[in-house]
Coordinates of C-alpha atoms in Angstrom, one line a residue:
M1 CA 13.6 14.6 -31.9
V2 CA 16.9 14.4 -33.3
I3 CA 19.0 17.4 -33.8
K4 CA 22.0 16.9 -36.4
V5 CA 25.1 19.1 -36.4
D6 CA 27.3 18.0 -39.5
D7 CA 25.5 14.8 -40.0
I8 CA 26.3 13.4 -36.5
S9 CA 23.4 13.7 -33.8
F10 CA 23.3 14.8 -30.0
Q11 CA 22.3 11.4 -29.0
D12 CA 25.1 9.7 -30.9
E13 CA 27.6 12.2 -29.5
L14 CA 26.6 12.0 -25.9
G15 CA 26.0 8.0 -26.1
V16 CA 24.2 5.7 -23.9
K17 CA 24.7 4.4 -20.2
V18 CA 24.0 0.9 -19.5
K19 CA 20.3 1.4 -18.7
S20 CA 19.5 4.9 -20.0
P21 CA 20.7 7.2 -22.7
R22 CA 22.9 10.3 -21.5
W23 CA 21.0 12.6 -23.7
A24 CA 17.4 12.2 -22.5
I25 CA 15.5 14.3 -20.0
A26 CA 12.9 12.8 -17.2
Y27 CA 10.4 15.1 -16.3
K28 CA 8.4 14.4 -12.9
F29 CA 4.7 15.7 -12.2
A30 CA 3.8 16.4 -8.9
A31 CA 1.4 13.6 -7.5
V32 CA -2.3 14.3 -8.1
E33 CA -4.4 14.5 -4.4
E34 CA -8.1 14.1 -4.2
S35 CA -10.2 14.2 -1.0
T36 CA -12.6 11.6 -0.1
V37 CA -14.3 9.9 3.2
V38 CA -12.6 6.9 5.0
N39 CA -16.0 4.8 5.2
E40 CA -14.2 1.6 7.1
I41 CA -11.0 0.6 8.2
I42 CA -10.6 -3.6 8.0
I43 CA -7.6 -5.8 9.3
Q44 CA -5.6 -7.8 6.8
V45 CA -3.5 -10.6 8.1
G46 CA -0.2 -11.3 6.3
R47 CA 1.7 -14.5 5.6
T48 CA 4.1 -13.5 8.4
G49 CA 1.0 -13.0 10.9
T50 CA 1.2 -9.0 10.7
L51 CA -2.1 -7.2 11.1
T52 CA -2.3 -4.4 8.4
P53 CA -5.0 -1.7 8.8
V54 CA -6.4 -0.8 5.5
A55 CA -9.0 1.9 4.8
I56 CA -11.9 1.4 2.8
L57 CA -12.4 4.8 0.9
E58 CA -15.3 6.4 -0.8
P59 CA -14.1 5.8 -4.5
V60 CA -12.5 8.5 -6.2
N61 CA -10.7 8.9 -9.8
I62 CA -6.8 9.8 -9.0
G63 CA -4.9 10.2 -12.2
G64 CA -7.0 8.0 -14.3
A65 CA -7.5 5.1 -11.7
T66 CA -10.2 4.7 -9.2
V67 CA -9.2 4.3 -5.6
S68 CA -11.2 2.6 -3.4
R69 CA -8.4 1.1 -0.7
A70 CA -5.6 2.6 1.0
T71 CA -3.2 1.0 3.3
L72 CA -2.7 2.8 6.7
H73 CA 0.6 0.6 7.2
N74 CA 0.0 -0.1 11.1
E75 CA -1.7 1.2 14.2
D76 CA 1.2 4.0 14.9
E77 CA 0.5 5.5 11.4
I78 CA -3.3 5.9 12.6
R79 CA -2.3 7.5 15.5
R80 CA 0.3 9.9 14.1
K81 CA -2.5 11.2 11.2
D82 CA -5.8 11.1 13.7
I83 CA -7.5 9.0 11.0
R84 CA -10.8 8.1 12.2
I85 CA -13.5 6.1 10.4
H86 CA -16.0 8.7 8.5
D87 CA -13.0 11.3 8.3
T88 CA -12.7 13.5 5.0
V89 CA -8.8 12.5 3.9
L90 CA -6.6 13.6 1.3
V91 CA -5.3 10.6 -1.2
V92 CA -2.6 10.7 -3.4
R93 CA -1.1 7.7 -5.7
S94 CA 2.6 7.5 -4.6
G95 CA 4.5 6.8 -7.6
D96 CA 1.6 6.9 -9.5
V97 CA 0.9 3.3 -8.2
I98 CA 0.2 3.0 -4.3
P99 CA -2.6 5.1 -2.9
K100 CA -1.7 6.6 0.5
V101 CA -3.6 8.6 3.1
M102 CA -1.6 11.9 3.2
K103 CA -3.8 13.7 5.7
V104 CA -7.0 14.1 7.5
I105 CA -9.0 17.2 6.7
E106 CA -9.6 18.3 10.1
Q107 CA -12.0 21.5 9.2
K108 CA -14.3 18.8 7.9
R109 CA -15.0 16.8 10.7
N110 CA -18.7 17.0 12.3
G111 CA -18.4 15.0 15.1
S112 CA -19.6 11.6 13.8
E113 CA -16.1 10.2 13.1
I114 CA -15.2 7.0 14.8
E115 CA -11.9 6.4 16.4
F116 CA -10.0 3.0 15.5
E117 CA -8.9 0.5 17.7
M118 CA -6.6 -2.1 17.1
P119 CA -8.2 -5.6 17.6
R120 CA -6.8 -7.4 20.6
N121 CA -7.3 -11.0 18.8
C122 CA -6.9 -11.8 14.9
P123 CA -10.0 -11.1 13.2
V124 CA -9.7 -14.6 11.3
C125 CA -8.7 -17.1 13.9
A126 CA -9.4 -15.2 17.1
H127 CA -6.0 -16.0 18.7
P128 CA -4.7 -13.3 20.9
V129 CA -2.4 -10.9 19.0
C130 CA 0.7 -9.5 20.5
R131 CA 2.8 -6.4 19.5
E132 CA 6.5 -6.2 18.7
K133 CA 9.1 -3.5 17.9
Q134 CA 10.5 -4.0 14.2
D135 CA 12.5 -1.6 13.3
R136 CA 11.4 2.0 14.4
S137 CA 7.9 1.2 15.1
Y138 CA 5.5 -1.5 16.1
I139 CA 3.5 -3.9 14.6
N140 CA 0.5 -6.3 15.6
R141 CA 1.0 -9.8 14.8
C142 CA -1.1 -13.0 15.1
V143 CA 1.3 -15.6 16.6
N144 CA -0.8 -18.7 15.7
I145 CA 1.0 -20.5 12.7
S146 CA -2.5 -22.4 12.1
C147 CA -4.4 -19.2 11.3
E148 CA -6.1 -19.8 7.9
A149 CA -5.2 -16.1 6.4
Q150 CA -1.5 -16.8 7.2
I151 CA -1.7 -20.3 5.8
K152 CA -3.4 -18.8 2.5
E153 CA -1.1 -16.0 2.5
R154 CA 2.2 -18.3 2.6
L155 CA 0.6 -20.4 -0.1
R156 CA 0.0 -17.7 -2.4
H157 CA 3.8 -16.6 -1.8
F158 CA 5.1 -20.1 -2.6
V159 CA 3.2 -20.5 -6.2
S160 CA 3.9 -17.0 -7.0
K161 CA 5.8 -15.9 -10.1
K162 CA 9.1 -14.8 -7.5
A163 CA 8.8 -18.1 -5.8
L164 CA 7.7 -21.4 -7.9
N165 CA 5.8 -19.4 -10.6
I166 CA 3.3 -21.9 -11.1
D167 CA 1.0 -21.0 -14.0
G168 CA -2.9 -20.9 -13.3
F169 CA -2.4 -21.4 -9.6
G170 CA -3.5 -17.6 -8.2
R171 CA -5.9 -16.0 -5.7
K172 CA -9.2 -18.0 -6.4
L173 CA -7.6 -21.4 -7.0
V174 CA -6.0 -20.8 -3.5
D175 CA -9.0 -19.9 -2.0
R176 CA -10.6 -22.8 -3.4
F177 CA -7.6 -25.3 -2.1

């Protein structure tokens, strides 16, 4: 809506910065939280060998998107939030994009919950895992540079849009390759 005063709009008078108009107002809505159950916790191996725990959730609709997975970041995060398999948890989509486990609803625990333990060996190549300090927390890393999961992730990164930008060379082709 444009409000005109003496044939000069407020928008024209206030002007525009490089990326945004000075007259615009942005509203940020509160994030929508939903409760769901952690069915399983799996481990993903990234291109640098980092082992990342991922919660496989009972599918739940949050803000128009069905969420069935959420990253748990690292072992310390799981311990800090006391997340267990079969726990009922609150999940939110951070910035309306990335699903995140906010907290455990401890009142819904019934004794069937299973504590999660990080594997001592890589789930892909069975090579021993080392635990190393990164910034303010610790990460578990597969140090085997021949690990199949790392090779796939490195290749995916190499052909990605941010690197060589090879059209048609996606996840499925990397898996076949």
